[in-house]
Short mmCIF file of C-alpha atoms in Angstrom, two decimals:
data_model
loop_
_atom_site.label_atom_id
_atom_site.label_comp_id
_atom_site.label_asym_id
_atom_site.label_seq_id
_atom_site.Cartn_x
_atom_site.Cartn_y
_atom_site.Cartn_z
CA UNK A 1 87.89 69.91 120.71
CA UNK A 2 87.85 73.29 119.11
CA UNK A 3 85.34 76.01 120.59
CA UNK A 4 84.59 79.66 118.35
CA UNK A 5 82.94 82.50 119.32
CA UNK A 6 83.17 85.93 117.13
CA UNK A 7 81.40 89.33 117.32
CA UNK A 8 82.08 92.86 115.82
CA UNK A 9 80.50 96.07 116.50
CA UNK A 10 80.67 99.47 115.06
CA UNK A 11 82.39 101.14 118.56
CA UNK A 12 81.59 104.47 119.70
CA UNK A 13 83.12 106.95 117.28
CA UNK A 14 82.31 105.54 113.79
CA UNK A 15 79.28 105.34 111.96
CA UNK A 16 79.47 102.21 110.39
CA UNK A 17 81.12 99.03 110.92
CA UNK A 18 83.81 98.33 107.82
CA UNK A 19 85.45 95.15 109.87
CA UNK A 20 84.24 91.23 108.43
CA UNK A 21 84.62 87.95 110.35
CA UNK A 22 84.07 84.51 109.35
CA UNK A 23 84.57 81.21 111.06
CA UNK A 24 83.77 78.00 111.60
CA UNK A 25 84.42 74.20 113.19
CA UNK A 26 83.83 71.62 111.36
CA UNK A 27 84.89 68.18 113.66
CA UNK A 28 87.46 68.26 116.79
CA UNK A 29 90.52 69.77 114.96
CA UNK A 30 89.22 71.04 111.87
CA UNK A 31 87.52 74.52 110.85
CA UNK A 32 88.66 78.39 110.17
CA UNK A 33 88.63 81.76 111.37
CA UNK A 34 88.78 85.41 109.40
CA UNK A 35 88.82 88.86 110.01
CA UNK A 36 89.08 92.12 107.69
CA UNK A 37 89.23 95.10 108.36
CA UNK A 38 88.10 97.66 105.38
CA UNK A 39 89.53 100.87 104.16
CA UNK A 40 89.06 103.53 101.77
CA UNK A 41 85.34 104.87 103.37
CA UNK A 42 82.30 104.07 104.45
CA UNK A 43 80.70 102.31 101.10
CA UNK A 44 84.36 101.18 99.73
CA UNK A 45 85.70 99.69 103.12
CA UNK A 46 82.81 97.65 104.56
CA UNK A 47 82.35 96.38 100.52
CA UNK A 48 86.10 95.28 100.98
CA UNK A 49 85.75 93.49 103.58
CA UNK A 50 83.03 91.52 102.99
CA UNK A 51 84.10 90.61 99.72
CA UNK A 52 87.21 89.18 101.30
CA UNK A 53 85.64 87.71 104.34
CA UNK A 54 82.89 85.81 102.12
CA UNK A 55 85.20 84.80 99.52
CA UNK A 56 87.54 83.21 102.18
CA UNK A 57 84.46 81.45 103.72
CA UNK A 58 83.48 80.19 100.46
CA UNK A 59 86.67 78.53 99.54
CA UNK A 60 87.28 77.15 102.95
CA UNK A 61 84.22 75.81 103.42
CA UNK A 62 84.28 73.98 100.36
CA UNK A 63 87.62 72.51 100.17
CA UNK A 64 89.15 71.95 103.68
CA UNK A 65 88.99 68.55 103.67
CA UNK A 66 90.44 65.86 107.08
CA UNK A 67 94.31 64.62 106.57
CA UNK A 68 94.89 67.02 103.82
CA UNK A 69 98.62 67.36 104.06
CA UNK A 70 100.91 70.60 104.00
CA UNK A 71 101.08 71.19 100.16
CA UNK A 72 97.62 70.82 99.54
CA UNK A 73 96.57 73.10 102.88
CA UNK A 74 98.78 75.77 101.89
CA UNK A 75 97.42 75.43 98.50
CA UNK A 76 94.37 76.17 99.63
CA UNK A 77 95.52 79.29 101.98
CA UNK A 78 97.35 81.06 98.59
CA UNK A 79 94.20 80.87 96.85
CA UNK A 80 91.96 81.67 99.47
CA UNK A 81 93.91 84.74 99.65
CA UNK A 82 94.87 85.49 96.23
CA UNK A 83 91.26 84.87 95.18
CA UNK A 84 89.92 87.22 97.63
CA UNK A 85 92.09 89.93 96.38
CA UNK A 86 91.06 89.84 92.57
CA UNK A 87 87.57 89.66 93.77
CA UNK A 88 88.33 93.25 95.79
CA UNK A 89 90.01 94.32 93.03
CA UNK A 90 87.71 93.11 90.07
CA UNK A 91 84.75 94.98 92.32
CA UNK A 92 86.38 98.31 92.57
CA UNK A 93 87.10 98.37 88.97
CA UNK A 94 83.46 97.68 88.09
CA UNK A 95 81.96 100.03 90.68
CA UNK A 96 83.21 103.18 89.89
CA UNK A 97 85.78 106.02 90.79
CA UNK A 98 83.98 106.62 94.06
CA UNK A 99 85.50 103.11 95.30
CA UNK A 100 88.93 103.64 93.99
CA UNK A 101 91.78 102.34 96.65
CA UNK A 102 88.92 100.39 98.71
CA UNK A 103 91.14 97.70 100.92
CA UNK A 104 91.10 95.05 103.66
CA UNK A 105 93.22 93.61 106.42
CA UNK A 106 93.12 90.00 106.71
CA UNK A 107 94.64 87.46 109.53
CA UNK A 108 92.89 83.74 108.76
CA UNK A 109 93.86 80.84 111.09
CA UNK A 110 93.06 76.98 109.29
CA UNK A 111 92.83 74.92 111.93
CA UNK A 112 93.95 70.96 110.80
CA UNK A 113 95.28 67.88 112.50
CA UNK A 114 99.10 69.35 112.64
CA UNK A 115 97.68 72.07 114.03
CA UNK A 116 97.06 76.17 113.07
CA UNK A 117 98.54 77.86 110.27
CA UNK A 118 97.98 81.58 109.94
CA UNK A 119 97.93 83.88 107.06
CA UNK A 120 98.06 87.85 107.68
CA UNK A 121 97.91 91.36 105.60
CA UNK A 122 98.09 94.44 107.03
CA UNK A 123 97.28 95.27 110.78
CA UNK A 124 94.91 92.84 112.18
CA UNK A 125 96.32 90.57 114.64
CA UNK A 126 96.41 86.61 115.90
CA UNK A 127 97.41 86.02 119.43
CA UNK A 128 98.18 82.88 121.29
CA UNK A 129 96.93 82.26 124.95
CA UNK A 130 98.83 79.48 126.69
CA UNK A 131 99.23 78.79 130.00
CA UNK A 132 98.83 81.90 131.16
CA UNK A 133 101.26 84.20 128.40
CA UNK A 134 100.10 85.66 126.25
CA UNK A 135 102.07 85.60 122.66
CA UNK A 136 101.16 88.04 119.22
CA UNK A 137 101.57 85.45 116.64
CA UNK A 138 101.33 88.08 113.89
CA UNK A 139 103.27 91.45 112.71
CA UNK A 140 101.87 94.28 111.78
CA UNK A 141 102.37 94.91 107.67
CA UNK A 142 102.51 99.33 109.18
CA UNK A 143 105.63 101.56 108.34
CA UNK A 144 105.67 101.97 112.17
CA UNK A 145 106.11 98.41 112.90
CA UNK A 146 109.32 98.76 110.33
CA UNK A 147 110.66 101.30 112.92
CA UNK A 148 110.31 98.89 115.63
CA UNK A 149 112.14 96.20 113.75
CA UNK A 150 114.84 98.15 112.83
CA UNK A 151 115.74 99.26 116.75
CA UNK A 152 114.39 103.05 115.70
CA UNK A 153 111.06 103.18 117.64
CA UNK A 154 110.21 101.54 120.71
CA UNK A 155 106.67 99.37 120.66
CA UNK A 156 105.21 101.61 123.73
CA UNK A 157 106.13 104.58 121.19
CA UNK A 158 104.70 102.76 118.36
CA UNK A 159 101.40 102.65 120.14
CA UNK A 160 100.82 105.89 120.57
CA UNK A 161 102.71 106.88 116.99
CA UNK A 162 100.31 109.43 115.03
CA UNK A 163 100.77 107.17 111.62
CA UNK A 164 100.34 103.60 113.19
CA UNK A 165 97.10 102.71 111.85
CA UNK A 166 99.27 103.47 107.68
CA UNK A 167 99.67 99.75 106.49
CA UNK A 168 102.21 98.75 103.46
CA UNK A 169 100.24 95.74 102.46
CA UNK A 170 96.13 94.93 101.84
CA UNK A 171 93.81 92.94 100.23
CA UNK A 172 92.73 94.44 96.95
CA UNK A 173 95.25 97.10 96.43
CA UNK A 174 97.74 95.39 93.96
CA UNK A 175 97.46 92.73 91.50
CA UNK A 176 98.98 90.56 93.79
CA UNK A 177 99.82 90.19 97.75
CA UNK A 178 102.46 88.18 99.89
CA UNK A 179 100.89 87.22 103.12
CA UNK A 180 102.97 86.25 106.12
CA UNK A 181 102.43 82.71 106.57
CA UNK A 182 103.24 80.82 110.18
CA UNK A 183 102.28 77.48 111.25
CA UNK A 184 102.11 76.45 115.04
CA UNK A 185 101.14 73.25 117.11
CA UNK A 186 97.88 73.61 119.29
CA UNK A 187 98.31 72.74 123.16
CA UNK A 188 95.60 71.39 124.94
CA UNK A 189 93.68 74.37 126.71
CA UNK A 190 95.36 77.01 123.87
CA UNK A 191 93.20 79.77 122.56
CA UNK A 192 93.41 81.76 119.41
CA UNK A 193 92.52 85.73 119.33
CA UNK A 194 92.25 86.82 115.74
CA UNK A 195 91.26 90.71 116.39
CA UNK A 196 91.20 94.24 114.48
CA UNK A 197 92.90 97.14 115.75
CA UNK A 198 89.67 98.05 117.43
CA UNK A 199 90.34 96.00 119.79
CA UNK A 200 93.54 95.74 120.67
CA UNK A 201 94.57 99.56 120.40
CA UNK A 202 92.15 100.02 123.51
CA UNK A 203 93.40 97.25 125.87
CA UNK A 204 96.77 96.81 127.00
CA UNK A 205 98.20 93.12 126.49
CA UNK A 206 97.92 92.40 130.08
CA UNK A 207 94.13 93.14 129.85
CA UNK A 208 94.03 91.64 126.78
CA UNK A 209 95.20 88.73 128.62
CA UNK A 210 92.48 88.66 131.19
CA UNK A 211 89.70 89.54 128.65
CA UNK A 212 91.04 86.41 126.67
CA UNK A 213 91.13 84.02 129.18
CA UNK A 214 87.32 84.82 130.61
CA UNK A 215 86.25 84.87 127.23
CA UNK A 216 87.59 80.94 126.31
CA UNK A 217 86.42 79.95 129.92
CA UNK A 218 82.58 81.90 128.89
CA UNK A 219 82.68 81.03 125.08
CA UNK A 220 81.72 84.39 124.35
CA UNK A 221 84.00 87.20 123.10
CA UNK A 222 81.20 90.19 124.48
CA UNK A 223 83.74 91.07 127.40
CA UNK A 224 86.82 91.89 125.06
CA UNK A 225 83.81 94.13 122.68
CA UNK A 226 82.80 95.74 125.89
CA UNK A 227 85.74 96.38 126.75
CA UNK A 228 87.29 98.39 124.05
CA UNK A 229 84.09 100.48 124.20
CA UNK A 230 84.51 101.27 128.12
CA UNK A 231 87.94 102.38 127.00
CA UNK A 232 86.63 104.99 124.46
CA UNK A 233 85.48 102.63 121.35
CA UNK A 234 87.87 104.77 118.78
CA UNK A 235 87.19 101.92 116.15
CA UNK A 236 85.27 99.04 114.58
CA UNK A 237 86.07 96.16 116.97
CA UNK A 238 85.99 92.89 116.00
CA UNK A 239 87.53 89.44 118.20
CA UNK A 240 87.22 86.19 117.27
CA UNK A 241 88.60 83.28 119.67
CA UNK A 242 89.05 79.90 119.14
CA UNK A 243 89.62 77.68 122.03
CA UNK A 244 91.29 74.66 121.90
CA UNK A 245 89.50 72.26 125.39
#
């Protein structure tokens, strides 16, 4: 039986909140879960976002359907995500100069009978609890995680790396976008983090860890929010965990 539990909050250095989420469970296996995170200011980011958050929602909610098989899920995933990025677009070319560039992250997770597939763009993150290990499902679309995967920067160095939070890929920013796509089996007793950096730039993964496991055992994800304020709140946080009893 799938569990979700989701919050965001604004942190303790920004003004406004420009991070989305979305989620829901429909029956024992089925349902979704979405973050964004905008960019491109305070008007232009948060609009980003919840374009691409509530056009996600809408097209997941009305079409994920029991026994639907691979094609027609990933079907649904390319247009979920292509759709969401002409809306971003279509809105920033109607709005005005003042929202030129506006963006969005987004990691989505569709939860079906085969399992979870994810779909990611830009920095926001899915992790996998099980048994204990903790496993980042998702990489970073940043021109610092391209150091790391060619051997020229380390991943403690990448953390700290003064141009981390520059992503090569968003919602909204070119006519079209390649997600990463990855499909996984669910365990019983799994749980599913799909975070922004707000979150996880503040914790280490071994708190992370911890956090995660108190919040599938609470069903609440206030602990891992709390959290990344008590370790200075630099962002927008947003954590949504799905837990998989």
């Amino acid at each position: 039986m799938l569990e979700i539990s989701g919050a965001t909050d604004r942190g303790l250095k920004r003004e406004v909140n420009e991070d989305r989420f979305a989620g829901e469970v429909f029956d024992e296996r089925l349902g979704y879960a979405v973050v964004c995170d905008g960019m491109g200011g305070a008007a232009g980011g948060g609009l980003a976002s919840g374009i691409a958050s509530e056009e996600v929602r809408r097209m997941v909610e009305s079409s994920l359907r029991p026994n639907m098989d691979e094609r027609s899920r990933q079907l649904l995933l390319d247009s979920a995500v292509q759709n969401a990025n002409y809306m971003v677009l279509e809105k920033a070319r109607q709005a005005g100069p003042e929202y030129e560039g506006m963006g969005t992250t987004l990691c989505l997770a569709l939860f079906h009978e085969e399992g979870v597939t994810v779909a990611n763009i830009g920095d926001s993150r899915c992790y996998l609890l099980r048994e204990g290990t903790l496993y980042r499902l998702t990489s970073d679309h940043t021109m610092v995680q391209k150091l790391v995967e060619a051997g020229e920067l380390s991943e403690e160095d990448a953390a700290r790396h003064p141009q981390r939070h520059l992503i090569t890929k968003a919602i909204g920013v070119e006519p079209e976008v390649l997600p990463d796509y990855s499909a996984f089996t669910l365990h019983p007793g799994d749980t599913l983090l799909l975070c922004t950096d707000g979150l996880y730039n503040m914790l280490s993964e071994e708190r992370l860890k911890e956090l995660l496991q108190k919040a599938a055992e609470a069903g609440s994800v206030e602990g891992l929010i709390e959290a990344a304020n008590a370790a200075g709140g630099q962002d927008n946080i947003t954590a949504v965990v799905v837990h998989n009893r």
